[in-house]
């Protein structure tokens, strides 16, 4: 992406295709601008990760997913009606762009993984989230490695929020 055009639908289409093909890697370039594309449990989101998909950036200092202004959404979610299995998110930064959002911060996370099995999150940075940088809920058998949060002081955002996480390795 060029950081100016909306990359949401092409990235989601690549995630969906990898899922339909039985899993695979979605390689991200440098700068991607995202817009809200759906709603789950009343909360808008930009991208939804799926079973067996590796969302792979070029490294957290190189690949950036940035939410466009006035979207008030969770950037990446797994939240759905069935368990997410065998996905990974690696080598990217997620910018919630909270200074340029205008809605209620409740439920707006940079990364919200709910009801997952065998999830890997590695080398991911959360920037300017409106609420939690990383919300990990009902996750089992997961690895969270080399993550960092960097949020504007006025957001009062938590970096990492864990709810009912079991069999997890969390390490920087």
Backbone as a ProteinNet text record, in pm:
[ID]
protein_1_A
[PRIMARY]
XXXXXXXXXXXXXXXXXXXXXXXXXXXXXXXXXXXXXXXXXXXXXXXXXXXXXXXXXXXXXXXXXXXXXXXXXXXXXXXXXXXXXXXXXXXXXXXXXXXXXXXXXXXXXXXXXXXXXXXXXXXXXXXXXXXXXXXXXXXXXXXXXXXXXXXXXXXXXXXXXXXXXXXXXXXX
[TERTIARY]
81.2	0	85.7	22.2	93.9	63	-20.8	-56.5	-164	-212.2	-314.7	-445.1	-434.6	-552.8	-600.7	-729.9	-790.1	-746.1	-675.1	-626.7	-709.4	-816.6	-892.8	-944.5	-1018.5	-1081.5	-980.6	-873.4	-775.8	-707	-675.3	-612.4	-711.5	-836.6	-936.6	-962.4	-963.5	-981.9	-867.8	-745.1	-630.4	-642.9	-687.4	-710.8	-817.9	-928.2	-1038.4	-993.5	-913.6	-865	-772.8	-680.9	-591.7	-673.4	-777.3	-864.8	-933.9	-993.5	-1064.3	-968.6	-842.6	-742	-685.6	-737.1	-690.3	-581	-555.2	-452.4	-342.4	-265.1	-155.2	-113.1	-17.9	41.2	-14.4	-45.8	-82.1	31.1	111.6	228.7	190.8	223.2	192.8	315.7	294.7	402.5	427.4	457	502.9	389.3	312	210.4	71.4	-20.4	-157.1	-255.5	-350.7	-455.7	-581.8	-647.4	-762.7	-887	-1001.5	-1131.1	-1217.3	-1312.9	-1405.6	-1478.1	-1486.3	-1546	-1659.1	-1678.5	-1783.9	-1812.1	-1911	-1947.9	-1968.8	-1911.1	-1934.4	-1964.7	-2070.2	-2115.3	-2127.3	-2173	-2194.2	-2069.5	-1954.3	-1827.9	-1772.8	-1748.3	-1692.3	-1546.9	-1506.9	-1368.9	-1322.1	-1189.2	-1130.4	-1100.7	-1022.4	-982.2	-1019.8	-1059.4	-1090.5	-997.8	-913.1	-821.3	-899.6	-852.7	-925.5	-832.5	-893.4	-819.5	-705.5	-589.4	-477.1	-409	-444.6	-387.9	-276.7	-163.2	-51.2	-49.1	-86.8	-77.8	64.8	145.2	289.5	336.3	389.2	449.8	598.6	664.2	808.2	890	823.5	885.8	813	807.4	727.9	779.3	905.3	957.1	936.2	881.9	863.3	717.6	638.6	499.7	405.9	318.1	225.1	83.2	-8.6	-151.7	-205.1	-255.6	-303.6	-451.2	-529.5	-672.1	-689	-772.8	-802.2	-873.8	-875.7	-944.9	-1094.3	-1151.9	-1297	-1358.6	-1286.7	-1339.5	-1393.3	-1333.6	-1380.2	-1405.4	-1300.7	-1313.5	-1195.7	-1213.9	-1103.3	-1028.3	-895.4	-818.5	-818.8	-777.8	-777.6	-852.6	-944	-1019.7	-1028.3	-1056	-1092.6	-1232.9	-1291.1	-1417.6	-1526.3	-1579.8	-1682.4	-1755.1	-1838.6	-1921.4	-1854.4	-1740.9	-1670.2	-1523.2	-1456.3	-1317.1	-1223.5	-1129.6	-1023.9	-908.7	-857.9	-752.5	-635.7	-514.1	-393.2	-359.5	-392.6	-359.7	-236.1	-174.9	-62.8	-60.5	-6	10.5	153.5	231.7	375.1	431.3	526.9	609.2	537.9	457.1	390.6	357.3	328.4	277.8	134.2	52.3	-90.1	-113.9	-156	-179.3	-329.6	-384.9	-526.7	-562.8	-460.2	-481.9	-582.1	-572.4	-673.2	-689.2	-584.1	-607.8	-702.5	-721.1	-806	-934	-975.5	-1103.6	-1198.3	-1325.8	-1417.5	-1523.7	-1521.5	-1627.5	-1587	-1670.2	-1648.8	-1541.1	-1442.2	-1329.3	-1364.7	-1478.5	-1513.3	-1522.4	-1445.1	-1448.6	-1361	-1282.6	-1195.2	-1052.6	-1007.4	-875.5	-794	-663.8	-581.7	-585	-580.6	-584.2	-672.6	-785	-876.2	-891.5	-829.3	-840.2	-929.4	-1040.7	-1134.8	-1165.3	-1158.1	-1189.4	-1098	-969.8	-870.5	-798.5	-744.5	-664.2	-540.2	-423.4	-296.2	-271.5	-273.6	-249.8	-106.7	-40.1	93.5	88.5	137.9	153.9	300.6	374.1	518.1	561.6	643.9	698.9	587.6	494.2	382.4	384.9	369.3	366.9	228.8	172.7	44.5	70.2	23.3	40.9	-94.2	-104.1	-221	-356.4	-374.1	-504	-598.3	-726.8	-825.3	-854.9	-844.1	-867.3	-746.2	-764.2	-652.2	-571.4	-439.7	-357.1	-378.8	-367.7	-387.7	-491.9	-606.1	-704.4	-710.1	-669	-663.6	-760.1	-865.4	-976.6	-1014.6	-1025.5	-1062.4	-967	-838.2	-736.9	-665.5	-638.9	-570.7	-456	-345.5	-227.6	-180.6	-138.1	-95	45.7	113	244.6	234.7	276.1	280.8	425.6	496.6	640.7	675.5	762.9	818.7	712.6	622.1	521.8	554.5	500.3	523.8	401.6	374.1	266	323.8	271.9	314.5	191	130.8	5.4	20.5	-52	-51.2	-99.9	-35.6	-72.7	-219.3	-279.1	-417.8	-520	-479.3	-576	-612	-527.4	-541.8	-560.6	-507.6	-520.8	-429.7	-481.9	-399.3	-320.4	-202.2	-122.9	-175.3	-179.7	-222.5	-328.6	-439.1	-548.6	-578.3	-556.3	-578.1	-702.8	-789.7	-910	-920.5	-913.6	-927.6	-835.2	-706.3	-603.6	-536.3	-526.9	-465.5	-356.6	-259.9	-150.4	-84.3	-39.9	17.5	164	242.1	379.5	379.3	414.7	420	559.2	633	772.7	816.5	899.3	966.2	1110.1
-119.1	0	125.8	235.1	362.7	447.7	395.8	471	575	586.5	685.4	620.6	514.8	445.8	341.2	311.5	212.1	71.5	3.3	-132.1	-239.7	-201.7	-296.6	-414.4	-388.3	-497.1	-589	-538.5	-631	-720.5	-664.3	-746.4	-850	-809.3	-905.6	-1013	-975.5	-1074.7	-1176.8	-1131.7	-1223.7	-1316.8	-1263.4	-1346.3	-1451	-1408.5	-1499.3	-1608.2	-1571.8	-1670.8	-1771.5	-1725	-1817	-1914.1	-1865.2	-1949.8	-2055.3	-2013.8	-2105.9	-2210.8	-2172	-2264	-2357.2	-2349.2	-2436.9	-2377.8	-2248.9	-2180.2	-2128.6	-2035.3	-1980.1	-1844.9	-1786.3	-1660.1	-1544	-1435.9	-1309.8	-1213.9	-1182.4	-1098	-951.4	-871.2	-727.9	-648.3	-543.1	-452	-350.5	-228.8	-128.2	-52	27.3	114.5	81.1	52.7	17.8	100.3	162	239.8	154	149.5	61.9	140	92.4	148.6	38.5	76.6	-20.3	-91.4	-226.3	-302.4	-393.8	-407.5	-495.4	-467.4	-537.4	-522.4	-661.8	-687	-812.6	-778.5	-835.1	-807.5	-657.8	-584.3	-441	-355.9	-417.3	-343.6	-347.8	-231.6	-229.5	-277.3	-335.4	-381.3	-352.9	-357.8	-340	-475.6	-560.5	-690	-802	-917.7	-1035.1	-1149.2	-1193.5	-1303.6	-1435	-1534.8	-1661.8	-1780.7	-1898.8	-2022.3	-2044.5	-2082.2	-2122.5	-2012.1	-1886.7	-1775.1	-1709.1	-1688	-1614.9	-1476.6	-1375.6	-1236.4	-1192.1	-1180	-1162.7	-1029.4	-946.1	-821	-838.6	-729.2	-728.6	-699.9	-689.8	-654.7	-536.3	-528.8	-424.2	-283.9	-271.8	-139	-106.6	-201.3	-180.5	-181.1	-277.7	-290.9	-223.1	-136.8	-62.3	-76.6	-115.4	-111.5	5.6	109.3	229.2	248.8	266.2	293.7	437.1	453.5	586.7	670.5	801	892.8	860.6	884	876	739.9	632.9	498.5	433.6	465.6	412.7	262.5	186.7	42.3	-30.8	-161	-249.4	-277.1	-273.8	-289	-434	-529.8	-671.6	-749.7	-836.8	-918.4	-1062.7	-1151.2	-1289.3	-1315.4	-1218.6	-1233.8	-1284.1	-1398.7	-1459.9	-1568.5	-1645.3	-1743.2	-1878.5	-1905.2	-2031.5	-2004	-2102.6	-2089.2	-2068	-1974.1	-1951.8	-2046.1	-2118.3	-2216.5	-2195.9	-2199.4	-2205	-2081.3	-1964.7	-1840.3	-1776.8	-1684.2	-1608.2	-1467.7	-1377.2	-1237.6	-1201.1	-1164.7	-1148.4	-1027.6	-961.2	-862.3	-739.5	-675.5	-554.4	-463.2	-338.3	-241.2	-210.1	-192	-161.2	-26.2	71.9	207.5	234.2	244	272.7	417.4	503.6	642.9	712.5	683	732.5	884.6	964.4	1109.7	1157.3	1075.9	1115.4	1032.5	972.3	901.4	987.9	980.6	1071.8	1004	871.7	802	757	672	614	506.9	511.9	418.7	277.9	257.5	126.5	24.9	-82.3	-188.8	-165.4	-59.1	-32.2	-71.3	-180.9	-235.4	-242.9	-238.1	-259.7	-406.6	-497	-640.2	-707.3	-766.3	-834.9	-978.3	-1069.6	-1211.4	-1274.4	-1334	-1397.1	-1538	-1631.8	-1772.9	-1830.8	-1837.5	-1888.2	-2010.1	-2089.4	-2207	-2202.8	-2222.3	-2227.9	-2100.6	-1988.9	-1857.7	-1814.1	-1753.4	-1696	-1548.3	-1463.8	-1320.8	-1290.8	-1246	-1225.3	-1097.8	-1018.6	-895.2	-802.7	-772.7	-684.5	-566.8	-446.5	-324.4	-261.6	-221.7	-151.8	-3.9	80.6	225.3	294.2	389.1	478.6	408.7	306.4	240.6	326.1	325.1	400.3	331.1	198.4	123.1	32.7	-98.9	-189.9	-203.9	-211.6	-240.7	-383.8	-476.9	-619.5	-670.1	-715.8	-780.5	-926.6	-1013.2	-1156.9	-1223.3	-1284.8	-1332.8	-1475.2	-1564.2	-1703.4	-1768.7	-1747.8	-1802.1	-1919.5	-2025.1	-2142.5	-2179.4	-2226	-2267.2	-2155.9	-2046.9	-1934	-1891.3	-1829.9	-1769.6	-1621.8	-1538.1	-1394	-1353.2	-1319	-1295.3	-1158.6	-1088.2	-963.6	-862.4	-831.9	-729.8	-603.9	-491	-363.3	-275.3	-191	-93.7	46.4	138.8	278.6	363.6	413.9	487.4	627.8	721.2	860	864.7	944.8	949.1	984.9	1064	1105.7	995.7	881.6	776.2	690.9	684.9	595.3	450.2	413.2	277.6	180.9	60.1	-47.2	-107.3	-156.5	-220.5	-357.8	-447.4	-585.5	-619.4	-676.1	-714.2	-861.9	-944.9	-1088.7	-1128.3	-1208	-1259.5	-1408.4	-1491.7	-1637.1	-1692.5	-1663.3	-1714.2	-1832.5	-1947.9	-2067.4	-2120.4	-2189.5	-2251.5	-2151.1	-2040.6	-1933	-1912.5	-1881.3	-1833.9	-1687.3	-1602	-1457.9	-1411.7	-1359.8	-1324.6	-1213.1	-1124.8	-1025.3	-1060
0	0	0	-25.8	-27.4	95.3	188.1	307.2	282	157.5	122.9	76.4	-4.4	-56.9	43.3	40.4	129	87.7	177.8	150.6	220.7	288.1	369.4	287.1	182.6	107.6	39.1	-23.6	-82.4	22	138.8	242.7	293.8	319.5	366.3	260.9	134.2	27.3	26.6	52	58.1	179.7	294.3	413.2	382.7	321.9	288.8	192	91.5	-5.5	61.1	145.4	216.5	302.1	367.3	448.8	362.6	251.3	161.9	105.7	82.9	30.8	138.1	260.9	368.2	454.4	437.9	516.1	426.5	478.9	401.5	454.5	386	429	347	417.5	353.1	385.7	286	304.4	286.2	387.1	383.6	344.4	269.3	233.3	343.4	305.7	400.8	467.1	395.8	455.8	403.1	495.4	457	538.6	471.5	535.6	540.7	657.5	676.5	716.6	669	703.3	765.4	847.8	905.7	792.1	802.3	693	738.1	868.2	917.3	1063.8	1117.9	1258.3	1315.8	1433.5	1504.2	1649.4	1701.8	1839.6	1865.9	1765.9	1781	1772.5	1745.6	1740.2	1597.7	1536.5	1401.2	1400	1288.7	1273.1	1130.9	1112.9	979.5	914.6	982.6	927.7	1023.2	967	1048	1005.1	1099.1	1072.8	1075.8	1002.1	991.6	1012.9	1031.7	1060.4	961.6	1016.4	934.6	856.5	882	806.4	887.2	820.9	878.6	814.7	892.8	847.4	875	770.4	782.8	727.2	815.7	773	747.5	712.6	685.1	810.6	925.1	1052.3	1111.3	1244.3	1309.2	1281.3	1240.3	1205.3	1057.6	980.6	836.6	791.7	835.5	790.4	890	839.3	923	870.3	959.8	932.5	1012.7	946.9	1015.9	986.7	1094.6	1077.2	1028.7	928	874.1	979.5	959.9	1050.6	1057.9	1176.1	1199.8	1167.2	1197	1173	1300.7	1415.3	1544.3	1538	1511	1492.9	1557.2	1579.7	1614.2	1484.9	1488	1364.1	1315	1399.2	1360.9	1467.8	1425.8	1520.4	1473.7	1568.4	1538.2	1588.8	1655.1	1726.3	1632.9	1665	1580.3	1657.4	1591.9	1660.9	1679	1613.2	1632	1661.5	1716.7	1758.9	1640	1654	1555	1588	1489.4	1513.3	1417.2	1473	1392.5	1312.9	1361.7	1291.2	1354	1280.4	1336.3	1276.9	1356.5	1316.3	1352.1	1251.3	1270.2	1196.1	1260.4	1191.9	1141	1226.5	1181.1	1298.3	1265.9	1363.1	1327.6	1431.8	1415.2	1480.2	1401.5	1451	1454.5	1576.4	1593.5	1567.2	1553.6	1515	1609	1739.9	1835.1	1838.9	1817.3	1819	1708.8	1604.5	1491.9	1481.1	1592.4	1598.3	1680.8	1652.9	1722.2	1806.5	1815.9	1887.7	2025.9	2084.4	2214.8	2204.1	2292	2285.8	2331.6	2395.2	2448.6	2335.1	2347.8	2248.6	2127.5	2126.5	2011.8	2047.8	1990.3	2020.8	1892.9	1905	1786.4	1745.1	1842.8	1814.1	1918.3	1875.5	1967.6	1919.9	1993.6	1964.8	2070.1	2027.1	2120.1	2074.4	2170.3	2146.8	2039.1	2073.6	1978.5	2034.5	1944.8	1976.6	1888.2	1949.5	1875.1	1794.7	1862.7	1802.1	1831.9	1733.5	1753	1715.2	1805.6	1779.3	1806.9	1706.1	1720.8	1649.1	1716.9	1660	1611.2	1703.1	1671.6	1768.1	1715	1794.9	1782.3	1896.9	1900.1	1925.1	1833.7	1843.7	1857.3	1944.8	1956.8	1947.7	2031	2039.9	2123	2088.6	2166.7	2299.1	2303.8	2427	2448	2452.6	2472.7	2344.5	2356.8	2240.8	2195.4	2290.7	2265.2	2365.2	2317.8	2405.9	2364.6	2456.3	2431	2527.1	2473.2	2553.9	2513.1	2611.8	2587.2	2487.4	2507.1	2417.2	2485.2	2411	2462.5	2368.7	2428.7	2351.3	2258.7	2317.6	2236	2274	2177.9	2200	2165.6	2259.8	2238.1	2263.7	2156.8	2164.6	2105.8	2172.4	2118.7	2077.7	2169.4	2141.1	2219.8	2172.6	2240.6	2219.2	2317.6	2302.1	2319.8	2243	2249.8	2221	2329.6	2316	2370.4	2311	2356.8	2501.8	2587.7	2729.6	2754.5	2668.8	2691.4	2665.3	2605.4	2573.9	2694.4	2794.4	2910	2866.2	2751.9	2698.4	2773.4	2799.5	2853.3	2738.5	2769.4	2666.2	2629.8	2729.2	2706.3	2809.5	2764.4	2853	2829.5	2932	2921.5	2998.8	2936	2999.7	2969.5	3072.5	3057.4	2949.3	2962.2	2871.6	2940	2871.6	2928.9	2836.6	2897.4	2822.7	2727.8	2784	2702.2	2736.1	2635.1	2651.8	2611.8	2705.6	2680	2716.8	2618.4	2642.4	2549.7	2603.8	2520.5	2523.2
[MASK]
++++++++++++++++++++++++++++++++++++++++++++++++++++++++++++++++++++++++++++++++++++++++++++++++++++++++++++++++++++++++++++++++++++++++++++++++++++++++++++++++++++++++++++

